[in-house]
PDB file of C-alpha atoms and ligand atoms in Angstrom:
ATOM      1  CA  UNK A   1       0.798 -29.813  37.566  1.00 57.00           C
ATOM      2  CA  UNK A   2      -0.858 -30.213  33.748  1.00 65.00           C
ATOM      3  CA  UNK A   3      -4.735 -31.142  33.294  1.00 75.00           C
ATOM      4  CA  UNK A   4      -4.788 -34.499  31.827  1.00 86.00           C
ATOM      5  CA  UNK A   5      -5.108 -33.887  28.270  1.00 89.00           C
ATOM      6  CA  UNK A   6      -2.040 -31.561  28.448  1.00 89.00           C
ATOM      7  CA  UNK A   7      -0.343 -34.782  29.684  1.00 93.00           C
ATOM      8  CA  UNK A   8      -1.834 -36.725  27.171  1.00 95.00           C
ATOM      9  CA  UNK A   9      -0.865 -35.262  24.152  1.00 94.00           C
ATOM     10  CA  UNK A  10       2.817 -34.669  25.442  1.00 94.00           C
ATOM     11  CA  UNK A  11       3.175 -37.903  25.812  1.00 95.00           C
ATOM     12  CA  UNK A  12       1.071 -39.091  22.736  1.00 97.00           C
ATOM     13  CA  UNK A  13       3.779 -37.155  20.729  1.00 94.00           C
ATOM     14  CA  UNK A  14       6.659 -38.666  22.495  1.00 95.00           C
ATOM     15  CA  UNK A  15       5.404 -42.150  23.131  1.00 97.00           C
ATOM     16  CA  UNK A  16       6.659 -43.515  19.369  1.00 96.00           C
ATOM     17  CA  UNK A  17      10.490 -41.896  20.314  1.00 96.00           C
ATOM     18  CA  UNK A  18      10.323 -42.098  23.561  1.00 97.00           C
ATOM     19  CA  UNK A  19      12.844 -44.804  24.490  1.00 96.00           C
ATOM     20  CA  UNK A  20      15.381 -42.634  22.461  1.00 96.00           C
ATOM     21  CA  UNK A  21      13.839 -39.388  24.564  1.00 96.00           C
ATOM     22  CA  UNK A  22      14.229 -40.219  27.694  1.00 96.00           C
ATOM     23  CA  UNK A  23      17.565 -42.039  27.343  1.00 97.00           C
ATOM     24  CA  UNK A  24      18.810 -39.160  25.910  1.00 96.00           C
ATOM     25  CA  UNK A  25      17.749 -36.917  28.920  1.00 93.00           C
ATOM     26  CA  UNK A  26      18.783 -39.077  31.469  1.00 95.00           C
ATOM     27  CA  UNK A  27      22.492 -39.322  30.133  1.00 95.00           C
ATOM     28  CA  UNK A  28      22.825 -35.555  30.062  1.00 92.00           C
ATOM     29  CA  UNK A  29      21.419 -34.867  33.638  1.00 90.00           C
ATOM     30  CA  UNK A  30      22.583 -37.897  35.134  1.00 92.00           C
ATOM     31  CA  UNK A  31      25.064 -39.982  33.577  1.00 93.00           C
ATOM     32  CA  UNK A  32      23.344 -42.960  33.242  1.00 95.00           C
ATOM     33  CA  UNK A  33      20.881 -44.532  30.762  1.00 96.00           C
ATOM     34  CA  UNK A  34      17.426 -45.615  31.071  1.00 97.00           C
ATOM     35  CA  UNK A  35      17.661 -49.492  31.570  1.00 96.00           C
ATOM     36  CA  UNK A  36      20.040 -48.875  34.035  1.00 97.00           C
ATOM     37  CA  UNK A  37      17.830 -46.434  36.039  1.00 97.00           C
ATOM     38  CA  UNK A  38      15.197 -48.716  35.642  1.00 97.00           C
ATOM     39  CA  UNK A  39      17.623 -52.209  37.260  1.00 96.00           C
ATOM     40  CA  UNK A  40      18.598 -49.705  39.619  1.00 96.00           C
ATOM     41  CA  UNK A  41      14.981 -48.679  41.202  1.00 97.00           C
ATOM     42  CA  UNK A  42      14.389 -52.340  40.504  1.00 96.00           C
ATOM     43  CA  UNK A  43      16.912 -53.171  43.706  1.00 95.00           C
ATOM     44  CA  UNK A  44      15.359 -50.532  45.392  1.00 95.00           C
ATOM     45  CA  UNK A  45      11.744 -52.935  45.065  1.00 94.00           C
ATOM     46  CA  UNK A  46      13.793 -55.590  46.338  1.00 89.00           C
ATOM     47  CA  UNK A  47      10.477 -58.053  45.293  1.00 96.00           C
ATOM     48  CA  UNK A  48      10.035 -60.992  46.458  1.00 96.00           C
ATOM     49  CA  UNK A  49       8.641 -64.113  44.766  1.00 96.00           C
ATOM     50  CA  UNK A  50       4.803 -64.477  44.692  1.00 97.00           C
ATOM     51  CA  UNK A  51       4.486 -60.428  44.991  1.00 98.00           C
ATOM     52  CA  UNK A  52       1.543 -58.538  43.234  1.00 98.00           C
ATOM     53  CA  UNK A  53       3.001 -55.572  41.774  1.00 98.00           C
ATOM     54  CA  UNK A  54       1.484 -52.393  40.469  1.00 98.00           C
ATOM     55  CA  UNK A  55       3.676 -50.057  38.101  1.00 98.00           C
ATOM     56  CA  UNK A  56       1.936 -46.201  38.460  1.00 98.00           C
ATOM     57  CA  UNK A  57       2.950 -44.199  35.434  1.00 98.00           C
ATOM     58  CA  UNK A  58       4.188 -47.395  33.560  1.00 98.00           C
ATOM     59  CA  UNK A  59       4.723 -45.792  29.887  1.00 98.00           C
ATOM     60  CA  UNK A  60       6.170 -48.451  27.438  1.00 98.00           C
ATOM     61  CA  UNK A  61       6.521 -51.195  30.395  1.00 98.00           C
ATOM     62  CA  UNK A  62      10.181 -51.436  30.743  1.00 97.00           C
ATOM     63  CA  UNK A  63       9.933 -51.458  34.613  1.00 98.00           C
ATOM     64  CA  UNK A  64       6.954 -54.646  34.167  1.00 98.00           C
ATOM     65  CA  UNK A  65       9.519 -56.227  31.684  1.00 97.00           C
ATOM     66  CA  UNK A  66      12.353 -55.541  33.762  1.00 96.00           C
ATOM     67  CA  UNK A  67      10.570 -56.780  36.850  1.00 97.00           C
ATOM     68  CA  UNK A  68       8.387 -59.804  36.107  1.00 96.00           C
ATOM     69  CA  UNK A  69      11.389 -62.038  35.924  1.00 92.00           C
ATOM     70  CA  UNK A  70      12.095 -61.024  39.690  1.00 95.00           C
ATOM     71  CA  UNK A  71       9.105 -62.533  40.690  1.00 97.00           C
ATOM     72  CA  UNK A  72       9.232 -66.162  40.150  1.00 93.00           C
ATOM     73  CA  UNK A  73       5.763 -68.082  38.318  1.00 91.00           C
ATOM     74  CA  UNK A  74       2.769 -66.989  40.483  1.00 94.00           C
ATOM     75  CA  UNK A  75       4.450 -62.851  40.329  1.00 97.00           C
ATOM     76  CA  UNK A  76       2.265 -60.899  38.325  1.00 97.00           C
ATOM     77  CA  UNK A  77       2.471 -56.877  37.535  1.00 98.00           C
ATOM     78  CA  UNK A  78      -0.223 -54.469  36.038  1.00 98.00           C
ATOM     79  CA  UNK A  79       0.814 -51.327  34.601  1.00 98.00           C
ATOM     80  CA  UNK A  80      -0.994 -48.389  34.571  1.00 98.00           C
ATOM     81  CA  UNK A  81      -0.906 -45.226  32.458  1.00 98.00           C
ATOM     82  CA  UNK A  82      -3.234 -42.858  30.954  1.00 97.00           C
ATOM     83  CA  UNK A  83      -1.857 -41.954  27.883  1.00 97.00           C
ATOM     84  CA  UNK A  84      -3.534 -45.314  25.524  1.00 98.00           C
ATOM     85  CA  UNK A  85      -0.393 -44.065  22.857  1.00 98.00           C
ATOM     86  CA  UNK A  86       2.450 -44.996  25.619  1.00 98.00           C
ATOM     87  CA  UNK A  87       0.766 -48.624  26.427  1.00 98.00           C
ATOM     88  CA  UNK A  88       0.549 -49.647  22.810  1.00 98.00           C
ATOM     89  CA  UNK A  89       3.787 -49.620  22.708  1.00 98.00           C
ATOM     90  CA  UNK A  90       3.893 -51.126  26.342  1.00 98.00           C
ATOM     91  CA  UNK A  91       1.131 -54.050  24.440  1.00 98.00           C
ATOM     92  CA  UNK A  92       3.853 -54.057  21.692  1.00 97.00           C
ATOM     93  CA  UNK A  93       7.187 -54.481  23.708  1.00 97.00           C
ATOM     94  CA  UNK A  94       5.007 -57.288  26.620  1.00 98.00           C
ATOM     95  CA  UNK A  95       3.839 -59.506  23.984  1.00 97.00           C
ATOM     96  CA  UNK A  96       6.887 -59.670  21.845  1.00 97.00           C
ATOM     97  CA  UNK A  97       8.520 -60.638  25.363  1.00 95.00           C
ATOM     98  CA  UNK A  98       5.736 -63.539  25.955  1.00 95.00           C
ATOM     99  CA  UNK A  99       4.965 -62.305  29.299  1.00 95.00           C
ATOM    100  CA  UNK A 100       1.367 -61.629  28.857  1.00 96.00           C
ATOM    101  CA  UNK A 101       0.086 -63.914  31.124  1.00 95.00           C
ATOM    102  CA  UNK A 102       2.223 -62.152  33.943  1.00 97.00           C
ATOM    103  CA  UNK A 103       2.402 -58.469  32.719  1.00 98.00           C
ATOM    104  CA  UNK A 104      -1.354 -56.553  32.174  1.00 98.00           C
ATOM    105  CA  UNK A 105      -2.039 -53.476  31.167  1.00 98.00           C
ATOM    106  CA  UNK A 106      -4.696 -51.115  32.402  1.00 98.00           C
ATOM    107  CA  UNK A 107      -5.299 -47.704  31.119  1.00 98.00           C
ATOM    108  CA  UNK A 108      -6.704 -45.061  33.609  1.00 98.00           C
ATOM    109  CA  UNK A 109      -5.576 -42.120  35.979  1.00 97.00           C
ATOM    110  CA  UNK A 110      -3.314 -43.108  38.401  1.00 98.00           C
ATOM    111  CA  UNK A 111      -6.067 -40.394  40.208  1.00 96.00           C
ATOM    112  CA  UNK A 112      -8.721 -42.691  40.649  1.00 97.00           C
ATOM    113  CA  UNK A 113      -7.413 -46.195  40.083  1.00 98.00           C
ATOM    114  CA  UNK A 114      -9.746 -48.722  39.175  1.00 98.00           C
ATOM    115  CA  UNK A 115      -7.889 -51.583  41.196  1.00 98.00           C
ATOM    116  CA  UNK A 116     -10.153 -52.493  45.084  1.00 97.00           C
ATOM    117  CA  UNK A 117      -8.909 -51.412  48.730  1.00 97.00           C
ATOM    118  CA  UNK A 118      -5.459 -53.812  49.610  1.00 97.00           C
ATOM    119  CA  UNK A 119      -4.584 -56.056  46.476  1.00 97.00           C
ATOM    120  CA  UNK A 120      -1.146 -55.359  45.850  1.00 98.00           C
ATOM    121  CA  UNK A 121       2.249 -56.634  47.753  1.00 98.00           C
ATOM    122  CA  UNK A 122       4.955 -53.357  46.335  1.00 98.00           C
ATOM    123  CA  UNK A 123       3.513 -50.213  44.088  1.00 98.00           C
ATOM    124  CA  UNK A 124       5.971 -48.780  42.090  1.00 98.00           C
ATOM    125  CA  UNK A 125       6.645 -45.543  40.072  1.00 98.00           C
ATOM    126  CA  UNK A 126       9.656 -44.142  38.203  1.00 97.00           C
ATOM    127  CA  UNK A 127       9.401 -40.292  36.948  1.00 95.00           C
ATOM    128  CA  UNK A 128       5.868 -39.934  36.998  1.00 95.00           C
ATOM    129  CA  UNK A 129       4.568 -38.434  40.374  1.00 96.00           C
ATOM    130  CA  UNK A 130       5.614 -34.847  39.051  1.00 93.00           C
ATOM    131  CA  UNK A 131       2.926 -35.256  36.587  1.00 93.00           C
ATOM    132  CA  UNK A 132      -0.109 -36.092  38.564  1.00 94.00           C
ATOM    133  CA  UNK A 133      -1.617 -34.438  41.892  1.00 94.00           C
ATOM    134  CA  UNK A 134       0.961 -36.085  44.413  1.00 96.00           C
ATOM    135  CA  UNK A 135      -1.517 -35.951  47.141  1.00 96.00           C
ATOM    136  CA  UNK A 136      -4.144 -37.612  45.242  1.00 97.00           C
ATOM    137  CA  UNK A 137      -1.603 -40.183  43.647  1.00 98.00           C
ATOM    138  CA  UNK A 138      -0.057 -40.752  47.292  1.00 98.00           C
ATOM    139  CA  UNK A 139      -3.844 -41.735  48.677  1.00 98.00           C
ATOM    140  CA  UNK A 140      -4.723 -43.968  45.929  1.00 98.00           C
ATOM    141  CA  UNK A 141      -0.967 -46.010  46.182  1.00 98.00           C
ATOM    142  CA  UNK A 142      -1.348 -46.451  49.648  1.00 98.00           C
ATOM    143  CA  UNK A 143      -5.118 -47.436  49.016  1.00 98.00           C
ATOM    144  CA  UNK A 144      -4.265 -49.909  46.750  1.00 98.00           C
ATOM    145  CA  UNK A 145      -1.458 -51.501  48.699  1.00 98.00           C
ATOM    146  CA  UNK A 146      -1.654 -54.147  51.119  1.00 98.00           C
ATOM    147  CA  UNK A 147      -1.352 -53.643  54.916  1.00 96.00           C
ATOM    148  CA  UNK A 148       2.751 -53.476  55.148  1.00 96.00           C
ATOM    149  CA  UNK A 149       3.082 -53.081  51.345  1.00 97.00           C
ATOM    150  CA  UNK A 150       5.819 -51.492  50.618  1.00 98.00           C
ATOM    151  CA  UNK A 151       5.760 -48.373  47.978  1.00 98.00           C
ATOM    152  CA  UNK A 152       8.879 -47.263  45.927  1.00 98.00           C
ATOM    153  CA  UNK A 153       9.858 -44.726  43.665  1.00 98.00           C
ATOM    154  CA  UNK A 154      11.758 -42.904  41.427  1.00 97.00           C
ATOM    155  CA  UNK A 155      11.009 -38.965  41.474  1.00 96.00           C
ATOM    156  CA  UNK A 156      12.265 -36.402  40.194  1.00 93.00           C
ATOM    157  CA  UNK A 157      14.338 -34.359  42.964  1.00 92.00           C
ATOM    158  CA  UNK A 158      15.256 -30.428  43.420  1.00 87.00           C
ATOM    159  CA  UNK A 159      18.141 -29.942  44.882  1.00 83.00           C
ATOM    160  CA  UNK A 160      17.999 -27.819  48.101  1.00 80.00           C
ATOM    161  CA  UNK A 161      19.413 -24.997  46.450  1.00 79.00           C
ATOM    162  CA  UNK A 162      16.525 -24.237  43.877  1.00 81.00           C
ATOM    163  CA  UNK A 163      14.468 -23.560  47.422  1.00 83.00           C
ATOM    164  CA  UNK A 164      16.878 -20.502  48.100  1.00 82.00           C
ATOM    165  CA  UNK A 165      14.742 -17.275  47.493  1.00 83.00           C
ATOM    166  CA  UNK A 166      17.031 -16.279  44.114  1.00 86.00           C
ATOM    167  CA  UNK A 167      17.446 -20.149  42.685  1.00 80.00           C
ATOM    168  CA  UNK A 168      13.348 -20.088  43.025  1.00 82.00           C
ATOM    169  CA  UNK A 169      13.195 -16.491  41.154  1.00 85.00           C
ATOM    170  CA  UNK A 170      15.724 -17.670  38.210  1.00 86.00           C
ATOM    171  CA  UNK A 171      13.636 -20.982  38.097  1.00 81.00           C
ATOM    172  CA  UNK A 172      10.529 -19.904  37.338  1.00 82.00           C
ATOM    173  CA  UNK A 173      11.910 -17.298  35.012  1.00 84.00           C
ATOM    174  CA  UNK A 174      13.480 -19.996  33.131  1.00 82.00           C
ATOM    175  CA  UNK A 175       9.896 -22.073  33.562  1.00 80.00           C
ATOM    176  CA  UNK A 176       7.508 -18.974  31.952  1.00 83.00           C
ATOM    177  CA  UNK A 177      10.690 -18.002  29.900  1.00 84.00           C
ATOM    178  CA  UNK A 178      10.518 -22.328  28.105  1.00 78.00           C
ATOM    179  CA  UNK A 179       7.106 -21.820  28.441  1.00 78.00           C
ATOM    180  CA  UNK A 180       6.549 -19.077  25.910  1.00 81.00           C
ATOM    181  CA  UNK A 181       9.688 -19.952  23.591  1.00 81.00           C
ATOM    182  CA  UNK A 182       8.483 -23.816  23.256  1.00 79.00           C
ATOM    183  CA  UNK A 183       4.941 -24.397  22.516  1.00 76.00           C
ATOM    184  CA  UNK A 184       4.818 -28.296  22.069  1.00 84.00           C
ATOM    185  CA  UNK A 185       2.609 -30.032  25.033  1.00 88.00           C
ATOM    186  CA  UNK A 186       5.285 -31.338  26.069  1.00 85.00           C
ATOM    187  CA  UNK A 187       6.966 -28.401  27.108  1.00 82.00           C
ATOM    188  CA  UNK A 188       4.016 -27.355  28.720  1.00 86.00           C
ATOM    189  CA  UNK A 189       3.675 -30.288  30.586  1.00 87.00           C
ATOM    190  CA  UNK A 190       6.928 -29.773  32.353  1.00 83.00           C
ATOM    191  CA  UNK A 191       7.067 -26.435  33.094  1.00 79.00           C
ATOM    192  CA  UNK A 192       3.036 -27.653  34.934  1.00 83.00           C
ATOM    193  CA  UNK A 193       5.852 -30.086  36.913  1.00 86.00           C
ATOM    194  CA  UNK A 194       7.924 -27.794  38.216  1.00 84.00           C
ATOM    195  CA  UNK A 195       5.670 -26.875  41.469  1.00 83.00           C
ATOM    196  CA  UNK A 196       5.603 -31.110  42.165  1.00 88.00           C
ATOM    197  CA  UNK A 197       9.103 -31.112  41.622  1.00 92.00           C
ATOM    198  CA  UNK A 198      10.449 -31.375  45.453  1.00 94.00           C
ATOM    199  CA  UNK A 199      13.790 -31.957  48.018  1.00 94.00           C
ATOM    200  CA  UNK A 200      14.342 -35.058  49.979  1.00 94.00           C
ATOM    201  CA  UNK A 201      12.717 -33.198  53.312  1.00 95.00           C
ATOM    202  CA  UNK A 202       9.582 -32.576  51.160  1.00 96.00           C
ATOM    203  CA  UNK A 203       8.854 -35.589  50.037  1.00 97.00           C
ATOM    204  CA  UNK A 204       9.210 -37.622  53.367  1.00 97.00           C
ATOM    205  CA  UNK A 205       7.160 -35.413  54.938  1.00 97.00           C
ATOM    206  CA  UNK A 206       4.600 -35.942  52.506  1.00 97.00           C
ATOM    207  CA  UNK A 207       4.909 -39.314  52.324  1.00 97.00           C
ATOM    208  CA  UNK A 208       4.585 -39.216  56.507  1.00 97.00           C
ATOM    209  CA  UNK A 209       1.562 -37.174  56.056  1.00 96.00           C
ATOM    210  CA  UNK A 210       0.225 -40.114  54.365  1.00 96.00           C
ATOM    211  CA  UNK A 211       0.424 -42.643  56.835  1.00 94.00           C
ATOM    212  CA  UNK A 212       3.743 -43.887  55.462  1.00 97.00           C
ATOM    213  CA  UNK A 213       5.955 -45.166  57.935  1.00 97.00           C
ATOM    214  CA  UNK A 214       9.851 -46.748  57.308  1.00 97.00           C
ATOM    215  CA  UNK A 215      10.646 -43.950  55.212  1.00 98.00           C
ATOM    216  CA  UNK A 216      13.870 -43.889  53.256  1.00 97.00           C
ATOM    217  CA  UNK A 217      15.176 -41.055  50.932  1.00 96.00           C
ATOM    218  CA  UNK A 218      18.232 -41.291  48.581  1.00 94.00           C
ATOM    219  CA  UNK A 219      19.732 -39.244  46.323  1.00 89.00           C
ATOM    220  CA  UNK A 220      20.461 -42.484  44.433  1.00 85.00           C
ATOM    221  CA  UNK A 221      21.136 -40.913  41.068  1.00 87.00           C
ATOM    222  CA  UNK A 222      22.967 -36.887  42.070  1.00 83.00           C
ATOM    223  CA  UNK A 223      22.893 -34.868  39.047  1.00 82.00           C
ATOM    224  CA  UNK A 224      25.853 -34.067  36.732  1.00 80.00           C
ATOM    225  CA  UNK A 225      25.383 -30.514  37.557  1.00 78.00           C
ATOM    226  CA  UNK A 226      24.865 -29.107  41.614  1.00 75.00           C
ATOM    227  CA  UNK A 227      21.446 -26.708  40.056  1.00 74.00           C
ATOM    228  CA  UNK A 228      20.406 -29.547  37.619  1.00 80.00           C
ATOM    229  CA  UNK A 229      17.437 -31.818  39.253  1.00 82.00           C
ATOM    230  CA  UNK A 230      18.351 -35.344  40.405  1.00 88.00           C
ATOM    231  CA  UNK A 231      16.299 -37.953  40.982  1.00 93.00           C
ATOM    232  CA  UNK A 232      15.508 -39.077  44.260  1.00 96.00           C
ATOM    233  CA  UNK A 233      14.813 -42.786  45.320  1.00 97.00           C
ATOM    234  CA  UNK A 234      11.908 -43.628  47.781  1.00 98.00           C
ATOM    235  CA  UNK A 235      11.047 -46.538  49.900  1.00 98.00           C
ATOM    236  CA  UNK A 236       8.167 -46.853  52.583  1.00 98.00           C
ATOM    237  CA  UNK A 237       5.402 -48.539  54.314  1.00 98.00           C
ATOM    238  CA  UNK A 238       2.564 -48.911  54.299  1.00 97.00           C
ATOM    239  CA  UNK A 239       1.917 -49.536  57.824  1.00 86.00           C
ATOM    240  CA  UNK A 240      -0.386 -52.090  59.589  1.00 77.00           C
ATOM    241  CA  UNK A 241      -3.254 -50.711  61.827  1.00 68.00           C
TER     242      UNK A 241
HETATM  243  C1  LIG B 301       8.122 -39.653  32.047  1.00 68.77           C
HETATM  244  S1  LIG B 301       7.348 -41.221  31.894  1.00 68.77           S
HETATM  245  C2  LIG B 301       7.370 -42.462  32.797  1.00 68.77           C
HETATM  246  C3  LIG B 301       7.308 -43.893  32.266  1.00 68.77           C
HETATM  247  C4  LIG B 301       7.914 -45.285  32.576  1.00 68.77           C
HETATM  248  N1  LIG B 301       7.191 -45.111  34.561  1.00 68.77           N
HETATM  249  C5  LIG B 301       9.220 -44.649  32.894  1.00 68.77           C
HETATM  250  O1  LIG B 301       9.706 -45.161  33.612  1.00 68.77           O
HETATM  251  O2  LIG B 301       9.757 -44.953  31.074  1.00 68.77           O
HETATM  252  C6  LIG B 301       5.653 -40.915  32.787  1.00 68.77           C
HETATM  253  C7  LIG B 301       4.328 -41.683  32.324  1.00 68.77           C
HETATM  254  O3  LIG B 301       3.150 -41.050  33.236  1.00 68.77           O
HETATM  255  C8  LIG B 301       2.157 -40.741  32.671  1.00 68.77           C
HETATM  256  N2  LIG B 301       1.321 -39.999  33.224  1.00 68.77           N
HETATM  257  C9  LIG B 301       0.769 -38.728  33.511  1.00 68.77           C
HETATM  258  N3  LIG B 301      -0.324 -38.603  33.999  1.00 68.77           N
HETATM  259  C10 LIG B 301      -0.706 -39.718  34.327  1.00 68.77           C
HETATM  260  C11 LIG B 301      -2.001 -39.786  35.697  1.00 68.77           C
HETATM  261  N4  LIG B 301      -2.618 -39.301  35.580  1.00 68.77           N
HETATM  262  N5  LIG B 301      -2.133 -41.287  35.524  1.00 68.77           N
HETATM  263  C12 LIG B 301      -1.291 -42.509  34.654  1.00 68.77           C
HETATM  264  N6  LIG B 301      -0.689 -41.977  34.303  1.00 68.77           N
HETATM  265  C13 LIG B 301       0.207 -40.575  33.859  1.00 68.77           C
HETATM  266  C14 LIG B 301       1.962 -40.528  31.018  1.00 68.77           C
HETATM  267  O4  LIG B 301       0.800 -41.408  30.546  1.00 68.77           O
HETATM  268  C15 LIG B 301       3.868 -41.029  31.113  1.00 68.77           C
HETATM  269  O5  LIG B 301       3.331 -42.285  30.570  1.00 68.77           O
END
């Protein structure tokens, strides 16, 4: 995992063209665009009217904007992100759609969220986990959820072939070469994120270790080539104690 400074620098550089960049990369790796990706993640969330939802690593707030109309007049979304420049674009998008009364954006680290325990019906996160300390964020997500609430994520997923000795050696060589030849903060952040890319089985294990139940992991976004990373959707429940 990269330090927060590198991640913030990477997303500050990327913020003005974030939507175009992520759309191009999703088409290259998964064969679908950014809006469709978010819409399919929101289907997995299957929120209810009146839910209060937290979107972790909200970026430019596309997830809150696509989600808010499904929550009815009483529903609310809070988007949290560590990079002020991403949130600046998010705020413009929220204001442009007249959603400011139902979407709030908060600048903070997901590893130390400024929320009291048990306030959210759903915690969602799209493509953010690989940049963070996953155990710390899962503990915070669980704390922020109400009992019986749902955690829903789309995470970059490692194909199981990545765990063979040969493939892991090749991935590490490629990552080191990439880091040496690309000096941008984005490149440093992406290379640092490689150890955080988990297989479906590894996600099941860590979610269970953190006390989540009813865990569903699906290869909803398979990669276009078998050695590329795909994206997994994960849905789990904070069980009632
Ligand atoms: C690839 S973007 C995903 C944005 C958004 N979820 C989406 O689907 O477009 C990753 C986001 O994670 C945020 N991020 C990285 N580390 C974070 C942390 N520790 N706490 C909160 N946000 C973080 C970055 O600032 C960036 O906006």
